Coordinates of C-alpha atoms in Angstrom, one line a residue:
M12 CA 37.9 13.9 37.2
S13 CA 38.1 15.7 40.6
E14 CA 34.3 16.4 40.4
I15 CA 33.6 12.7 39.9
V16 CA 35.8 11.8 42.8
S17 CA 34.1 14.4 45.0
T18 CA 30.7 13.2 44.0
D19 CA 31.6 9.6 44.7
R20 CA 33.0 10.6 48.1
E21 CA 29.8 12.6 49.0
A22 CA 27.7 9.6 47.9
G23 CA 29.8 7.3 50.1
T24 CA 29.5 9.6 53.0
L25 CA 25.7 9.9 52.6
G26 CA 25.4 6.1 52.3
E27 CA 27.4 5.6 55.5
Q28 CA 25.3 8.1 57.4
L29 CA 22.1 6.5 56.2
F30 CA 23.4 3.1 57.2
H31 CA 23.9 4.3 60.8
D32 CA 20.7 6.4 60.8
I33 CA 18.5 3.5 59.7
A34 CA 20.3 1.1 62.1
E35 CA 19.6 3.5 64.9
I36 CA 15.8 3.6 64.4
I37 CA 15.8 -0.2 64.3
Q38 CA 17.9 -0.4 67.5
S39 CA 15.6 2.2 69.2
G40 CA 12.6 0.0 68.4
E41 CA 10.9 2.6 66.2
L42 CA 11.2 0.0 63.5
G43 CA 10.4 -3.2 65.4
L44 CA 11.7 -6.7 64.8
G45 CA 9.9 -8.2 61.8
S46 CA 8.4 -4.9 60.7
E47 CA 8.2 -3.8 57.1
V48 CA 10.8 -1.3 55.9
N49 CA 9.4 1.3 53.4
E50 CA 12.1 2.9 51.2
K51 CA 9.8 5.8 50.2
F52 CA 9.1 6.6 53.9
L53 CA 12.8 6.5 54.7
A54 CA 13.8 8.7 51.7
Q55 CA 11.2 11.3 52.8
R56 CA 12.3 11.1 56.4
F57 CA 15.9 11.7 55.7
Q58 CA 15.2 14.0 52.7
V59 CA 17.2 11.9 50.2
S60 CA 16.5 10.0 47.0
R61 CA 15.6 6.4 47.2
G62 CA 18.9 5.3 45.6
P63 CA 21.1 5.9 48.7
V64 CA 18.3 4.4 51.0
R65 CA 18.4 1.3 48.8
E66 CA 22.1 1.0 49.1
A67 CA 22.0 1.4 52.9
L68 CA 19.3 -1.3 53.1
R69 CA 21.5 -3.6 51.0
R70 CA 24.3 -3.1 53.5
L71 CA 22.0 -3.7 56.4
Q72 CA 20.8 -6.9 54.7
G73 CA 24.4 -7.9 54.3
I74 CA 25.0 -7.8 58.1
G75 CA 21.7 -9.6 58.8
L76 CA 19.7 -6.7 60.2
I77 CA 17.4 -6.5 57.2
S78 CA 15.8 -9.5 55.3
R79 CA 14.3 -9.4 51.9
E80 CA 12.4 -12.1 50.0
P81 CA 12.1 -12.0 46.2
F82 CA 9.2 -9.7 45.1
M83 CA 8.7 -8.7 48.7
R84 CA 9.5 -5.5 50.7
A85 CA 12.4 -5.5 53.1
R86 CA 11.7 -6.3 56.7
V87 CA 13.7 -5.9 59.9
V88 CA 15.1 -9.3 60.8
S89 CA 13.5 -11.4 63.4
L90 CA 15.8 -14.3 64.4
N91 CA 14.4 -17.6 65.5
A92 CA 15.5 -19.3 68.7
K93 CA 18.3 -21.3 67.0
Q94 CA 19.6 -18.2 65.2
L95 CA 19.5 -16.2 68.4
A96 CA 21.4 -18.9 70.3
E97 CA 24.1 -19.0 67.6
L98 CA 24.5 -15.2 67.7
F99 CA 25.0 -15.2 71.4
Q100 CA 27.3 -18.2 71.3
M101 CA 29.5 -16.2 68.9
R102 CA 29.4 -13.2 71.2
E103 CA 30.2 -15.2 74.2
A104 CA 33.3 -16.8 72.6
L105 CA 34.7 -13.7 70.9
E106 CA 33.9 -11.2 73.7
G107 CA 35.2 -13.6 76.3
M108 CA 38.5 -13.7 74.4
A109 CA 38.4 -9.9 73.9
C110 CA 38.0 -9.5 77.7
R111 CA 40.9 -11.8 78.4
L112 CA 43.1 -9.7 76.0
A113 CA 41.8 -6.5 77.5
A114 CA 42.9 -7.7 81.0
E115 CA 46.4 -8.2 79.5
N116 CA 46.6 -5.1 77.4
M117 CA 44.3 -2.3 78.8
S118 CA 46.4 0.6 80.1
A119 CA 45.8 2.1 83.5
D120 CA 44.6 5.3 81.9
E121 CA 42.1 3.4 79.7
S122 CA 40.7 1.5 82.7
T123 CA 40.4 4.7 84.7
R124 CA 38.4 6.4 81.9
L125 CA 36.3 3.3 81.4
L126 CA 35.4 3.1 85.1
A127 CA 34.5 6.8 85.1
D128 CA 32.3 6.4 82.1
L129 CA 30.7 3.3 83.6
E130 CA 29.8 5.3 86.7
A131 CA 28.6 8.3 84.7
D132 CA 26.3 6.0 82.7
R133 CA 24.9 4.5 85.9
R134 CA 24.1 7.9 87.2
S135 CA 22.5 9.1 84.0
W136 CA 20.2 6.1 83.9
T137 CA 19.4 6.4 87.6
S138 CA 18.3 10.0 87.0
G139 CA 16.2 9.1 84.0
D140 CA 18.5 10.6 81.4
R141 CA 18.6 8.3 78.4
S142 CA 20.5 10.6 76.1
R143 CA 24.0 9.4 77.0
K144 CA 25.7 7.1 74.5
F145 CA 27.9 4.5 76.2
D146 CA 28.6 0.9 75.3
F147 CA 30.7 -1.0 77.8
H148 CA 31.1 -4.1 75.6
Q149 CA 32.3 -2.0 72.7
R150 CA 34.9 -0.2 74.9
V151 CA 36.3 -3.5 76.2
V152 CA 36.5 -5.0 72.8
A153 CA 38.3 -1.8 71.5
A154 CA 40.9 -2.3 74.2
C155 CA 41.7 -5.9 73.5
G156 CA 44.4 -5.2 71.0
N157 CA 43.4 -7.9 68.4
Q158 CA 42.3 -6.1 65.3
R159 CA 40.4 -9.0 63.8
I160 CA 38.3 -9.4 66.9
I161 CA 37.7 -5.6 67.0
D162 CA 36.7 -5.6 63.3
T163 CA 34.3 -8.5 63.8
L164 CA 32.6 -7.3 67.0
N165 CA 32.8 -3.5 66.6
G166 CA 32.3 -3.4 62.8
D167 CA 29.0 -3.8 60.9
L168 CA 28.0 -6.8 63.1
H169 CA 27.9 -4.5 66.1
Q170 CA 24.6 -3.1 64.7
L171 CA 23.0 -6.5 64.8
F172 CA 24.4 -7.3 68.3
R173 CA 23.0 -4.0 69.7
V174 CA 19.5 -4.8 68.5
Y175 CA 19.4 -8.1 70.4
R176 CA 21.3 -6.8 73.4
R177 CA 18.6 -4.2 73.8
Q178 CA 16.0 -6.8 73.5
S179 CA 17.7 -9.1 76.0
G180 CA 16.3 -7.7 79.2
M181 CA 17.0 -4.0 79.6
D182 CA 14.4 -3.5 82.2
N183 CA 15.5 -1.8 85.4
Q184 CA 16.2 -5.0 87.3
R185 CA 18.3 -6.5 84.5
R186 CA 20.1 -3.2 84.0
Q187 CA 21.1 -3.0 87.6
T188 CA 22.4 -6.6 87.4
A189 CA 24.3 -5.8 84.2
Y190 CA 26.0 -2.8 85.9
Q191 CA 27.1 -5.0 88.8
E192 CA 28.4 -7.6 86.4
H193 CA 30.2 -4.8 84.4
W194 CA 31.9 -3.6 87.6
Q195 CA 33.0 -7.1 88.5
I196 CA 34.4 -7.6 85.0
M197 CA 36.3 -4.3 85.3
R198 CA 37.8 -5.4 88.6
A199 CA 39.1 -8.6 87.0
I200 CA 40.6 -6.5 84.1
I201 CA 42.2 -4.0 86.5
S202 CA 43.7 -6.8 88.5
R203 CA 45.1 -8.4 85.3
D204 CA 43.3 -11.6 86.0
A205 CA 42.8 -12.7 82.4
D206 CA 41.2 -16.1 83.3
L207 CA 38.6 -14.5 85.6
A208 CA 37.9 -11.6 83.2
E209 CA 37.2 -14.0 80.3
S210 CA 35.0 -16.3 82.5
M211 CA 33.0 -13.4 83.9
M212 CA 32.3 -11.9 80.4
R213 CA 31.3 -15.3 79.1
S214 CA 28.9 -15.8 82.0
H215 CA 27.6 -12.3 81.6
I216 CA 26.7 -12.9 78.0
A217 CA 25.3 -16.3 78.7
R218 CA 22.9 -14.8 81.3
A219 CA 21.7 -12.2 78.7
S220 CA 21.1 -15.0 76.2
E221 CA 19.1 -17.0 78.8
N222 CA 17.1 -13.9 79.7
L223 CA 16.3 -13.3 76.0
A224 CA 15.3 -17.0 75.6
R225 CA 12.8 -16.6 78.5
Q226 CA 11.4 -13.5 77.0
E227 CA 11.0 -15.2 73.6
S228 CA 9.3 -18.2 75.2
F229 CA 6.9 -15.9 77.2
L230 CA 6.0 -13.9 74.1
T231 CA 5.4 -17.0 72.0
G232 CA 3.2 -18.5 74.7
T233 CA 1.2 -15.3 75.0
L234 CA 0.6 -15.1 71.3
E235 CA -0.4 -18.7 71.1
K236 CA -2.9 -18.2 74.0
S237 CA -4.3 -15.1 72.3
A238 CA -4.7 -17.0 69.0
A239 CA -6.5 -19.9 70.8
S240 CA -8.9 -17.7 72.7

Protein backbone atom coordinates (compact mmCIF):
# COMPACT_ATOMS: atom_id res chain seq x y z
CA MET A 1 0.00 0.00 0.00
CA SER A 2 2.79 2.44 0.91
CA GLU A 3 4.48 1.80 -2.44
CA ILE A 4 1.25 2.68 -4.27
CA VAL A 5 0.84 5.88 -2.25
CA SER A 6 4.48 6.80 -2.91
CA THR A 7 4.07 6.17 -6.64
CA ASP A 8 0.90 8.28 -6.78
CA ARG A 9 2.64 11.10 -4.93
CA GLU A 10 5.62 10.98 -7.30
CA ALA A 11 3.29 11.01 -10.32
CA GLY A 12 1.42 13.96 -8.87
CA THR A 13 4.66 15.84 -8.23
CA LEU A 14 5.85 15.13 -11.79
CA GLY A 15 2.54 16.27 -13.26
CA GLU A 16 2.66 19.48 -11.21
CA GLN A 17 6.22 20.20 -12.36
CA LEU A 18 5.35 19.54 -16.00
CA PHE A 19 2.32 21.82 -15.72
CA HIS A 20 4.55 24.69 -14.61
CA ASP A 21 7.38 23.84 -17.04
CA ILE A 22 5.09 23.79 -20.08
CA ALA A 23 3.31 26.93 -18.90
CA GLU A 24 6.70 28.63 -18.62
CA ILE A 25 7.74 27.90 -22.22
CA ILE A 26 4.36 29.23 -23.36
CA GLN A 27 4.77 32.39 -21.27
CA SER A 28 8.31 32.90 -22.56
CA GLY A 29 7.02 32.86 -26.14
CA GLU A 30 8.95 29.72 -27.07
CA LEU A 31 5.56 28.20 -27.79
CA GLY A 32 3.77 31.14 -29.35
CA LEU A 33 0.07 31.92 -29.22
CA GLY A 34 -1.82 29.64 -31.59
CA SER A 35 1.15 27.31 -32.13
CA GLU A 36 0.79 23.54 -32.19
CA VAL A 37 1.75 21.60 -29.06
CA ASN A 38 3.55 18.32 -29.78
CA GLU A 39 3.28 15.76 -26.96
CA LYS A 40 6.19 13.68 -28.28
CA PHE A 41 8.49 16.70 -28.45
CA LEU A 42 7.59 17.75 -24.89
CA ALA A 43 8.09 14.21 -23.58
CA GLN A 44 11.54 14.09 -25.16
CA ARG A 45 12.44 17.56 -23.94
CA PHE A 46 11.53 16.83 -20.32
CA GLN A 47 12.64 13.17 -20.52
CA VAL A 48 9.33 11.72 -19.39
CA SER A 49 6.70 9.45 -20.90
CA ARG A 50 3.83 10.97 -22.85
CA GLY A 51 1.29 10.10 -20.13
CA PRO A 52 2.35 12.83 -17.65
CA VAL A 53 2.67 15.31 -20.53
CA ARG A 54 -0.88 14.50 -21.60
CA GLU A 55 -2.12 15.05 -18.04
CA ALA A 56 -0.31 18.40 -17.82
CA LEU A 57 -1.81 19.49 -21.15
CA ARG A 58 -5.29 18.53 -19.94
CA ARG A 59 -4.79 20.74 -16.90
CA LEU A 60 -3.52 23.59 -19.09
CA GLN A 61 -6.58 23.10 -21.28
CA GLY A 62 -8.75 23.32 -18.17
CA ILE A 63 -7.45 26.81 -17.36
CA GLY A 64 -7.75 27.96 -20.97
CA LEU A 65 -4.05 28.04 -21.86
CA ILE A 66 -4.33 25.12 -24.29
CA SER A 67 -7.16 24.43 -26.75
CA ARG A 68 -7.92 21.13 -28.43
CA GLU A 69 -10.43 20.30 -31.14
CA PRO A 70 -11.65 16.71 -31.73
CA PHE A 71 -9.13 14.70 -33.80
CA MET A 72 -6.74 17.67 -33.76
CA ARG A 73 -3.49 18.33 -31.91
CA ALA A 74 -3.47 20.69 -28.97
CA ARG A 75 -2.61 24.32 -29.61
CA VAL A 76 -1.62 27.23 -27.43
CA VAL A 77 -4.73 29.34 -26.99
CA SER A 78 -5.11 32.51 -29.02
CA LEU A 79 -7.98 34.57 -27.64
CA ASN A 80 -10.06 36.79 -29.89
CA ALA A 81 -10.70 40.46 -29.10
CA LYS A 82 -13.90 39.76 -27.15
CA GLN A 83 -12.28 37.02 -25.06
CA LEU A 84 -9.28 39.24 -24.31
CA ALA A 85 -11.55 42.08 -23.24
CA GLU A 86 -13.42 39.74 -20.90
CA LEU A 87 -10.19 38.43 -19.40
CA PHE A 88 -8.95 41.93 -18.65
CA GLN A 89 -12.35 43.01 -17.30
CA MET A 90 -12.12 40.13 -14.84
CA ARG A 91 -8.59 41.13 -13.85
CA GLU A 92 -9.55 44.77 -13.47
CA ALA A 93 -12.45 44.01 -11.14
CA LEU A 94 -10.72 41.38 -9.00
CA GLU A 95 -7.27 42.99 -8.82
CA GLY A 96 -8.87 46.34 -8.08
CA MET A 97 -10.61 44.80 -5.08
CA ALA A 98 -7.43 42.94 -4.09
CA CYS A 99 -5.53 46.23 -4.14
CA ARG A 100 -8.21 47.89 -1.98
CA LEU A 101 -7.92 45.06 0.55
CA ALA A 102 -4.12 45.17 0.42
CA ALA A 103 -4.26 48.87 1.36
CA GLU A 104 -6.30 47.86 4.38
CA ASN A 105 -4.37 44.71 5.33
CA MET A 106 -0.75 44.87 4.14
CA SER A 107 1.66 45.14 7.06
CA ALA A 108 4.47 47.69 7.21
CA ASP A 109 7.02 44.88 6.86
CA GLU A 110 5.26 43.51 3.77
CA SER A 111 5.10 46.92 2.11
CA THR A 112 8.79 47.55 2.88
CA ARG A 113 9.79 44.22 1.33
CA LEU A 114 7.59 44.80 -1.70
CA LEU A 115 9.05 48.27 -2.28
CA ALA A 116 12.58 46.85 -2.04
CA ASP A 117 11.76 44.06 -4.49
CA LEU A 118 10.10 46.51 -6.87
CA GLU A 119 13.23 48.67 -6.91
CA ALA A 120 15.49 45.62 -7.30
CA ASP A 121 13.41 44.49 -10.27
CA ARG A 122 13.69 47.94 -11.85
CA ARG A 123 17.48 47.88 -11.46
CA SER A 124 17.81 44.39 -12.90
CA TRP A 125 15.80 45.29 -16.01
CA THR A 126 17.70 48.56 -16.44
CA SER A 127 20.98 46.62 -16.38
CA GLY A 128 19.68 44.09 -18.90
CA ASP A 129 19.31 41.24 -16.40
CA ARG A 130 16.18 39.24 -17.26
CA SER A 131 16.79 36.34 -14.87
CA ARG A 132 15.03 37.81 -11.84
CA LYS A 133 11.56 36.46 -11.11
CA PHE A 134 9.24 39.12 -9.70
CA ASP A 135 5.50 39.67 -10.12
CA PHE A 136 4.16 42.85 -8.54
CA HIS A 137 0.53 41.94 -9.20
CA GLN A 138 0.87 38.51 -7.63
CA ARG A 139 2.46 40.01 -4.52
CA VAL A 140 -0.31 42.58 -4.09
CA VAL A 141 -2.97 39.91 -4.50
CA ALA A 142 -1.22 37.66 -1.98
CA ALA A 143 -1.37 40.48 0.58
CA CYS A 144 -5.10 41.17 0.16
CA GLY A 145 -6.22 38.71 2.83
CA ASN A 146 -9.18 37.34 0.83
CA GLN A 147 -8.43 33.69 0.12
CA ARG A 148 -11.03 33.34 -2.63
CA ILE A 149 -9.53 36.24 -4.58
CA ILE A 150 -6.04 34.86 -3.97
CA ASP A 151 -7.03 31.39 -5.19
CA THR A 152 -8.69 32.84 -8.30
CA LEU A 153 -5.95 35.26 -9.33
CA ASN A 154 -2.83 33.47 -8.07
CA GLY A 155 -3.98 29.92 -8.77
CA ASP A 156 -4.09 28.16 -12.13
CA LEU A 157 -5.58 31.21 -13.87
CA HIS A 158 -2.41 33.11 -13.02
CA GLN A 159 -0.69 31.19 -15.82
CA LEU A 160 -3.21 32.50 -18.37
CA PHE A 161 -3.00 36.04 -17.03
CA ARG A 162 0.79 36.03 -17.32
CA VAL A 163 0.74 35.06 -20.99
CA TYR A 164 -1.43 38.02 -21.95
CA ARG A 165 0.21 40.41 -19.50
CA ARG A 166 3.51 39.70 -21.22
CA GLN A 167 1.88 40.26 -24.60
CA SER A 168 0.29 43.53 -23.48
CA GLY A 169 3.13 45.87 -24.18
CA MET A 170 6.27 44.90 -22.30
CA ASP A 171 8.48 47.04 -24.51
CA ASN A 172 10.86 49.40 -22.73
CA GLN A 173 8.52 52.39 -22.84
CA ARG A 174 5.53 50.47 -21.49
CA ARG A 175 7.71 48.81 -18.85
CA GLN A 176 8.92 52.18 -17.57
CA THR A 177 5.33 53.40 -17.46
CA ALA A 178 4.28 50.24 -15.62
CA TYR A 179 7.00 50.76 -13.02
CA GLN A 180 5.83 54.31 -12.40
CA GLU A 181 2.25 53.10 -12.03
CA HIS A 182 3.36 50.35 -9.64
CA TRP A 183 5.14 52.93 -7.47
CA GLN A 184 2.03 55.10 -7.42
CA ILE A 185 -0.10 52.11 -6.43
CA MET A 186 2.34 51.29 -3.64
CA ARG A 187 2.16 54.85 -2.32
CA ALA A 188 -1.62 54.55 -2.13
CA ILE A 189 -1.32 51.20 -0.33
CA ILE A 190 1.23 52.52 2.17
CA SER A 191 -0.94 55.56 2.89
CA ARG A 192 -3.91 53.20 3.51
CA ASP A 193 -5.94 55.01 0.85
CA ALA A 194 -8.08 52.06 -0.23
CA ASP A 195 -10.22 54.07 -2.68
CA LEU A 196 -7.18 55.45 -4.48
CA ALA A 197 -5.37 52.10 -4.47
CA GLU A 198 -8.32 50.34 -6.09
CA SER A 199 -8.85 53.12 -8.63
CA MET A 200 -5.19 53.18 -9.64
CA MET A 201 -4.95 49.40 -10.03
CA ARG A 202 -8.09 49.33 -12.16
CA SER A 203 -6.75 52.16 -14.35
CA HIS A 204 -3.38 50.41 -14.62
CA ILE A 205 -4.97 47.20 -15.90
CA ALA A 206 -7.35 49.09 -18.20
CA ARG A 207 -4.36 50.80 -19.85
CA ALA A 208 -2.67 47.43 -20.34
CA SER A 209 -5.86 46.14 -21.96
CA GLU A 210 -6.06 49.15 -24.28
CA ASN A 211 -2.41 48.72 -25.21
CA LEU A 212 -2.94 45.06 -26.06
CA ALA A 213 -6.03 45.93 -28.12
CA ARG A 214 -3.94 48.40 -30.14
CA GLN A 215 -1.30 45.74 -30.72
CA GLU A 216 -3.90 43.21 -31.83
CA SER A 217 -5.43 45.77 -34.21
CA PHE A 218 -2.02 46.63 -35.66
CA LEU A 219 -1.04 42.99 -36.15
CA THR A 220 -4.39 42.16 -37.75
CA GLY A 221 -4.08 45.10 -40.12
CA THR A 222 -0.53 44.13 -41.04
CA LEU A 223 -1.55 40.55 -41.80
CA GLU A 224 -4.50 41.72 -43.90
CA LYS A 225 -2.25 44.05 -45.92
CA SER A 226 0.27 41.25 -46.44
CA ALA A 227 -2.45 38.89 -47.64
CA ALA A 228 -3.79 41.51 -50.05
CA SER A 229 -0.40 42.34 -51.57
